[in-house]
Amino acid sequence: MLMAVVLILLVIGSLIFHFASPWYLTPLASNWELIDTTINITFVVTGIVFVLVNFFMAYCVWKFRHRPNLKAEYDPENTKLEVWLTAITSVGVAAMLAPGLVVWGQFVNVPEDAMDVEAVGQQWHWSFRLPGEDGVLGNSDIRHVSEQNPFGVDPEDPTGQDDVLIARPEVHMAVDQPVNLLLRSKDVLHNFAVPQFRVKMDLVPGMVTYQWFTPTVVGRYDVLCEELCGIAHFAMRARVIVDTQEDYDAWLTEQPTFADTMARPPGDAAAGQAAYAICAACHGPDGQGMQALNSPKLTGQEGWYLRRQIQYFKNGIRGTAEGDTFGATMAPIMAAVPDEQTIDNIVAYIQSLPEEPLEPTVVGDVVAGERLYGTCQACHGADGEGIWALNAPGLAGQTDWYLVRQLQNFRSGIRGSHPGDAYGDQMRMMADIFTDEQAINDLVAYVNTL
Amino acid sequence: MSVAMLFAALGVAIVLWFLMVRRLRTKPWIEKGTIDLDDGIAGLDAERVGLWMFLGVVTSLFSLFMIIYMERSGFPDWRPLPDPQILWINTALLILGSLAFQLARNAARHDRLSGVKLNLTAGGALTIAFIAGQVLAWRQLTAAGYFLAANPANTFFYLITALHAVHLLGGLWVWARTTLSVWRGLESLDVTEIAGIRLRVQLCSVYWHFLLLLWLVLFYLLITT
Amino acid sequence: MAYVAIADRDHHLHDPQTFITKYIYSQDHKVIAIQYGLTAIFVGLIAMALSVLMRLQLGFPETFSVITPEEYYQYVTLHGMIMVIYLLTALFLGGFGNYLIPLMCGSRDMVFPFMNMLSFWVYLLSVLILLSSFFVPGGPTGAGWTLYPPQAIAPGTPGIGAGIVLMLLSLAVFIVAFTMGGLNYVTTVLQARCKGMTLMRMPLSIWGIFVATILGLLAFPALLVAAIMMLLDQAIGTSFFLPSMLTMGEESVQSGGSPILFQHLFWFFGHPEVYIVALPAFGMVSDVLATHARKNIFGYRMMVWAIVAIGALSFIVWAHHMYVSGMNPYFGFFFATTTLIIAVPTALKVYNWVLTLWKGDLHLTVPMLFAIGFIFTFTHGGLTGLFLGNVTVDLPLSDTYFVVGHFHMVMGVSPVLVLFAAIYHWYPKMTGRMYNEMLGRWHFWLTLLGTYSIYLPMHYLGFLGVPRRYYANGVTDFMPDSVQNANAGITIAALVVAATTLIFVFNMIWSLFRGEKADGNPWGGTTLEWQTPQTPPVHGNWGDKLPEVHRWAYDFSVPGEKQDFIPQTEPPHEGVVAGREHGVHH
C-alpha cells in the first residue's frame, strides 16, 4: 500500500517540481527556438510515458498486493500486446528523432551570410579574433605564439595583417547578425557555451571546430568552458556583449589589428624615469615599496602585469570598489597618466630598476600553505615566478603583506567584482579555497619561502 | 563511420545468427522434461570453448589497433619506416612453426608419439627463432635511427610486433608444459591425462594458426603503409 | 576423440582442508564471489566518501570548503572510475556472476577454477594500484573519469605524473583480471550447464550476465589499447593523442596526434560498459520480480531477445557521447538514430517488468521493494536518456548537470538498487540467515527518496545551464541565487543516503551473527540455486548427483497446482508426455 502511494506521490511530486521549480531553460537569446521546440516535444512524449508507466505500476502494486488466497495468473506472453507496445514505442521514438535530425541538419550547415569570428581557448582564458576588412582570417599556428603575438598569427600571411585582435575575454557581436564561431585551442580541450544561445562545441587542439548562431537579444552573456580543462576549468569565463549595429560598429573601430599590435614601439625607460616621479612618492625612488604608506614593491614584477594594473586604475576598473581604501588612492593618480605610450615608458623604467629582496612580515603555517599553493602553482608556477601565457603575475619576492591584503580583497569581492576585470574575477573564484584569514597567512608564508 | 557500419552489420549478423541457429524462438514454458541441450557447444571441451573465446578477445584487441593504425597513418606527419628484410625470414619461420604444430596435431590424432615429440619441439623452436628474429628487426631499426618515439609509424611498429610476440610467449608457456610431459613419457599417465595432452596439442595448433594469420595481416599492413 | 565432460570431472574438485585454502586461496566460485563482492563494496564505500567531500564543497562552499580544486577534480575522477569499474563491473560480474552462474546453471564450479581464483587476486592488485595513487607525489589523476587527453597528461591537471600512470596501469591490470574471469563465465554458461538446461530455460540473470560478459570481453580491449597508447604518450613522449600545443607558454614536443581518436576508443569501450553494468541488473531484477510476484516473467522470449539486441546495438552507439566533441558533425545523424533505436528494446523490458506485476501475487519483501524502486528510477533515467541521445536536444544539455542527473539515475541509482535487491534476495542462500527486515525497509525508503531528491533537481539545474565538473559556480548572469539553495539541499540528501548505506552495512554484518536462521528456499524460488542440498551451498554445490532440469525457470502459480511454484528440477507429472506439454491448459 505504502509503495503504491509513494509511487503516485513521486510522479505527482515530479510534475509539480517540473512546473513549479524556479529552474528551467534560461530565456533564449538566439535563433535556436527550434532546439527548445525539440526539447518540448521530448518532454511531452517522455512525460506521458513516465506518468502512464508509473501510475500503471502503482495500480498493480496496490491491486495485486499479497492477500490470503490470492493466486497469480499464469501468463507467459502475449504477442499481440507486445507487438502493439513495440509499434507505439517506435512511433514515439520517431516523433522525437525526426525533428531532432531536421534541426541538427540546420546546425551543421552554416548560413552563407554568417560572419566569421574566431574564439581562441587556452588554459583558463578566452580571446577573440575577427577577420578584418578582407573578411579572411590569417593563418595561425602555435609556433608563432609569443608575448607580442599571443594569437600565433602568421606574420608572413598578408590576410592576417588586418585581423582584429581582442586579447581579453570579452567580445561584442551585432544583434541579428549570424555568427559562424570558429573554435581553436592552443593547449587542451575546451568548450564554448553560452546557455542563452543553447549551442556549444568543443575546442580541440590541432583542429578548428565550429558552431553557428544568431544573437537576437541585446545584452551581456557569460561564456562558460564546459569541457574539463584542468583545475581552473570552473573559472574559465568570457563575456559576449550583443550590441545594436551602431554600438557594435563603434566598438569595432576601437579594436587594434594584428598589424597595430606588431607595430607598437617598446617602452622607453629613459622617458619613463620622468613619468615615474608621481609613483616614487609612495613606492620609493627604487620601486621597493613602503609599508608605512601601504605601497607594495614594484620591481621584479612582470611588465605586462604592471601595465594592465595601471590601465585598470586609470579606467576605473580597479580602485573604485567600496572598501578598497588604498586602491582609491591609486585611481586618481593613475588617471593623470596621459596615454598608453607613457604607461609603457613607466613600466620599462620600473623594469630597469634593480630588484632587492624584502624582509618577510607575514607569519603562518608553511606546511598548510604548501598544500594550498598546489592550486596556485597551476598558473603562477611552481616557484611563484609567474607565467605570462597564463596571465599569472609573479608572486615570489613580492611584498607579502600586500599579497595578504589582495587575497582578502579577492575573497571578500572588493577586488575582481568589476565587470571589466576578467582576471580579477578568476582570482575571486580561486580565493574560494581559503576557509579563513589564517589560511591566507599560511599561503603567503609559504610564498615567502619560494 | 565505415567502422561503425561494419559493426552495425556485424551486430545484425550476430542477432540473426542467434535467432536462427541458437533456437531462441522456442517457447520454454511449453516444453517439459529433460531435453537434450540443443546448442551444439555443450558437448565440447571447456578448454576449446575458452580458447575460442580468448581468440575473440585477441581479435578485438588487434582489430582496434589496426583501425587506429590506418586512421593515424592518414595524418600528414606520418613517416613510414623501411621494412627490414629479416621480417620475410621471420614470416617464413612462423609459417613453418605453424605447420609443425599441425603435423604434431595430426600425429597426436593417430597416437604417433614420436611424431608428436618431434613436431612439437620443432614448432616451439621455430617460434623462438621467430621472436629472436623480431628482436633482431627492432635492433636493426633502432641502429638505423628509427627510435620508438620519433614518429607514430615507429611506435606502432614496435608496439604491434611486441604485442604479437607477447601473445606468442603466452602460447610458448603452454607449449613448454605440454612438451615437457610428452618427453617425460606417457607410460605413467592415465587415460584422462593422455586425452588432456592430446587436447593441448590440438589447441596449441589452433592458437598458432591464429597467431600466424594475425601476423600475416599485421605484416601486410606494416609493409603497405 | 571423445573427452570427458567437465561437469562430471569430479576429481578436479579438490576439497579445501585448511582455513587458508577454504577462505583465502580458494578456488570455490562462491568464496571467490564473496571476495570479489566484499572488495568491491569496500572500494565503493571509499568512492562514496569522496562524493560526500565533493558535495560538501558544492553545497556549503563557505562553511565546509575542506577541499581545494585539485582535490575536487581528483575525487571526481576517482569517484567515477571506482563506481563504474571497480564497484559495479566487479560486483555484478565478479561477484554475482561468479556466485550465480554455476548455481543457476547446475554446475559444480566454474570450468577453470584456478583461473577464476587468479582473476580475483589480479583484481585485488588493480584495486591496490589504484588506491596507492593517493599516496604518490602529486596525488591521483584529476582528469575526470574519461581521462581525455591532452589534459590527462598535460600541465594544469593534477596527477599527470605518477597519478595517471598508476590509473592506467590499474585499468590494464583490471582488464587482465576481467578477461580471466569473463572467459570463465562465458565458457561455463556455454559448456557446463546441467542436463536439461537449454539456453531458453536459463534464468534471465544468467542471460544478462552472459551477454554482459561477452560485451566486456569485446569492449575492454578498446580501453586497454587507449591505456597503452596514453601510457606511451605520457612516459616516452610518443604522439598518438597529443597534437602540437602550448604547455605553460612553451611549445610541446609532441605533434600530430589526435585527441578525438582517444575519445572514440574510450567510448567504444565506454558505451558497452553501460550495458555491461545494466544487462546483469536487468536480468537479476527480472528474477527478483518474478519470484516475489509469484508469477512468471512476462514475455520471457522478448526479454531474452531484448538483452541480445541491446548487447549488439551497444557497439554502434558510442559516439552519442561525442556530439559536441568536435568530431565530424555528420556522424550525429547516424549515432542519434542508432541511439534512439536502442530505446525500443529497452522500453519493452520496462513494459514487461510492469506487466509481470499485473495479476501477480505481490509479496512486498525488501528485495521486491528495491526491484520496484528500480523500475521507477530506471524508467526515469531511461527517459532522460532520450534527451541526451537525440543529437539536437543534447546541444544545450551536454556537459551540464542534466547529464550528471541522468547517468546517476540510470547507471548509479538503478543498478545499485538492483544490487541491494539481489543482496537481500540471495542473502539467506549465501549466509543461511535472514537479514533484519526493519533495517532493510528503512534502508530502502531512505535510499529511494534520498537519491531521487538528489538527482531530480540536478536535471533542472542542467536545463538552466549549470555546467558539470565545476568546483564552484561563481557569479553568472543566468543562475539565480536559488541554485545555491538547490545545491545545499542536494548535499543534505546525499549525506542522508550515505548514512543510510551504513545502515545497510550494519544490517549485513549484524545479521550474519544474529539473523534468524533461514531455510534453503525462503522465497519459494524455482531456479536451481534454491534447490541445493545444503544452505549455504558447500564446495561442489550439488552433493553426489548433478541436478536435472525439467522445465523453464518461471513455473510460478501454475493453474491446478497446489504449490505456487514448481522447481526447475521437478519432473513433469504422470500422464504428460516428456518433451512437449501444453502447460497452460490444465
Coordinates of C-alpha atoms in Angstrom, one line a residue, chain B residues 1 3-9 11-12 14-15 18-19 22-39 41-51 53-54 56-58 60-62 64-65 68 71-72 75 77 108-109 111 148-149 151-152 155-156 159 163 192 195-196 198-199 202, chain C residues 1 3-4 6 9 11 111-112 179 183 186-187 190-191 193-201 207 210 217-219 221-222 224-225 228-229 232 236-240 255-258 261 265 268 300-301 304-305 308-309 312 315-316 318 330-331 334-335 548-552 555 572 578-584:
Chain B
M1 CA 32.0 5.9 -40.0
V3 CA 33.9 1.2 -39.0
A4 CA 30.5 2.0 -37.4
M5 CA 28.7 0.5 -40.4
L6 CA 30.9 -2.6 -40.2
F7 CA 30.0 -3.1 -36.6
A8 CA 26.3 -2.5 -37.4
A9 CA 26.4 -5.2 -40.0
G11 CA 25.7 -6.8 -34.8
V12 CA 22.8 -7.6 -37.1
I14 CA 25.1 -11.9 -34.6
V15 CA 21.4 -11.2 -33.8
F18 CA 21.3 -16.1 -32.5
L19 CA 17.7 -16.2 -33.6
R22 CA 20.5 -20.8 -31.4
R23 CA 16.9 -21.7 -31.4
L24 CA 16.0 -18.8 -29.3
R25 CA 12.5 -18.9 -30.6
T26 CA 11.3 -22.0 -28.7
K27 CA 8.6 -21.4 -26.1
P28 CA 10.3 -22.8 -23.0
W29 CA 7.1 -22.8 -20.9
I30 CA 5.6 -25.4 -23.2
E31 CA 8.5 -27.9 -23.2
K32 CA 8.7 -30.1 -20.1
G33 CA 11.0 -32.9 -19.0
T34 CA 14.7 -33.2 -19.7
I35 CA 15.5 -32.5 -23.2
D36 CA 18.9 -32.7 -24.8
L37 CA 20.9 -29.5 -24.9
D38 CA 20.3 -28.1 -28.4
D39 CA 23.1 -25.7 -28.8
I41 CA 28.5 -26.4 -27.8
A42 CA 27.8 -28.2 -24.5
G43 CA 29.5 -31.3 -25.8
L44 CA 32.8 -29.6 -26.4
D45 CA 35.7 -29.3 -24.0
A46 CA 35.8 -26.3 -21.8
E47 CA 39.3 -25.5 -22.8
R48 CA 38.4 -25.5 -26.5
V49 CA 35.5 -23.1 -25.9
G50 CA 37.6 -21.0 -23.7
L51 CA 40.3 -20.8 -26.3
M53 CA 36.5 -17.0 -26.6
F54 CA 40.0 -15.8 -25.9
G56 CA 37.7 -13.4 -29.9
V57 CA 39.2 -11.1 -27.3
V58 CA 42.6 -11.0 -29.1
S60 CA 39.0 -7.4 -30.8
L61 CA 42.3 -6.1 -29.4
F62 CA 44.3 -6.2 -32.6
L64 CA 41.2 -1.9 -32.7
F65 CA 44.9 -1.4 -33.1
I68 CA 43.7 3.2 -35.2
E71 CA 43.4 6.1 -39.1
R72 CA 46.6 7.6 -37.8
F75 CA 47.8 12.1 -40.9
D77 CA 53.2 13.7 -40.0
A108 CA 48.5 -37.0 -31.9
R109 CA 45.3 -37.9 -33.6
D111 CA 48.7 -41.7 -31.4
L148 CA 60.3 4.3 -30.6
A149 CA 59.0 7.8 -30.0
N151 CA 57.3 9.0 -35.3
P152 CA 53.9 7.3 -34.7
T155 CA 55.8 3.5 -32.3
F156 CA 53.1 1.4 -33.9
L159 CA 54.0 -1.8 -30.2
L163 CA 52.1 -7.3 -28.5
T192 CA 42.2 -38.8 -19.0
A195 CA 43.4 -37.1 -23.5
G196 CA 44.4 -33.9 -21.8
R198 CA 46.1 -34.6 -26.9
L199 CA 43.7 -31.7 -26.4
Q202 CA 45.4 -29.6 -30.7
Chain C
M1 CA 38.5 -38.2 -29.8
Y3 CA 36.7 -36.2 -24.0
V4 CA 35.2 -36.3 -20.5
I6 CA 33.7 -31.1 -17.4
R9 CA 35.2 -34.4 -13.8
H11 CA 38.3 -35.4 -9.4
V111 CA 35.2 -24.5 -15.7
F112 CA 38.6 -23.0 -14.9
T179 CA 39.3 -11.3 -19.1
L183 CA 36.3 -16.3 -20.2
V186 CA 31.1 -17.4 -20.8
T187 CA 32.6 -20.8 -21.1
L190 CA 28.0 -22.3 -22.8
Q191 CA 29.5 -25.5 -21.8
R193 CA 25.1 -26.4 -17.9
C194 CA 23.5 -29.4 -16.3
K195 CA 21.2 -31.9 -18.2
G196 CA 18.1 -30.3 -19.5
M197 CA 19.2 -26.7 -19.0
T198 CA 18.7 -25.4 -22.6
L199 CA 19.5 -21.8 -23.3
M200 CA 15.9 -20.8 -23.3
R201 CA 15.5 -22.4 -19.9
W207 CA 21.2 -14.3 -19.8
F210 CA 26.3 -13.9 -20.1
L217 CA 35.4 -9.2 -23.5
L218 CA 35.0 -7.4 -26.7
A219 CA 34.9 -3.8 -25.3
P221 CA 40.3 -4.3 -25.3
A222 CA 39.5 -0.8 -26.6
L224 CA 43.4 -1.4 -23.0
V225 CA 44.5 0.0 -26.4
I228 CA 48.7 1.5 -23.5
M229 CA 48.9 4.4 -26.1
L232 CA 53.4 5.7 -24.1
I236 CA 58.2 8.3 -23.6
G237 CA 56.7 11.2 -25.5
T238 CA 55.0 9.4 -28.4
S239 CA 52.2 11.4 -30.1
F240 CA 49.2 9.1 -30.5
S255 CA 52.7 17.0 -32.6
G256 CA 50.2 15.5 -35.0
G257 CA 48.3 13.3 -32.6
S258 CA 44.5 13.3 -32.3
L261 CA 40.9 9.3 -31.5
L265 CA 38.4 4.4 -28.3
F268 CA 33.9 2.3 -27.9
Y300 CA 10.4 -14.3 -21.4
R301 CA 11.4 -14.7 -25.1
V304 CA 16.0 -12.6 -24.0
W305 CA 15.9 -11.1 -27.4
V308 CA 20.8 -9.8 -27.1
A309 CA 19.6 -6.9 -29.2
A312 CA 24.6 -6.0 -30.2
F315 CA 28.5 -1.4 -30.1
I316 CA 27.2 1.1 -32.6
W318 CA 29.3 5.1 -28.8
Y330 CA 27.6 14.5 -39.8
F331 CA 28.2 11.5 -37.6
F334 CA 23.9 8.1 -37.6
F335 CA 24.5 7.9 -33.9
E548 CA 18.5 -32.3 -13.9
V549 CA 16.3 -29.6 -15.3
H550 CA 12.8 -30.4 -16.5
R551 CA 11.2 -27.0 -17.0
W552 CA 11.8 -23.3 -17.5
D555 CA 6.8 -22.0 -13.3
P572 CA 6.6 -33.5 -15.3
A578 CA 8.0 -35.7 -21.6
G579 CA 9.3 -33.1 -24.0
R580 CA 6.1 -31.5 -25.2
E581 CA 3.3 -30.4 -22.9
H582 CA 0.8 -27.6 -23.1
G583 CA 1.3 -26.5 -19.5
V584 CA -1.2 -23.7 -19.8

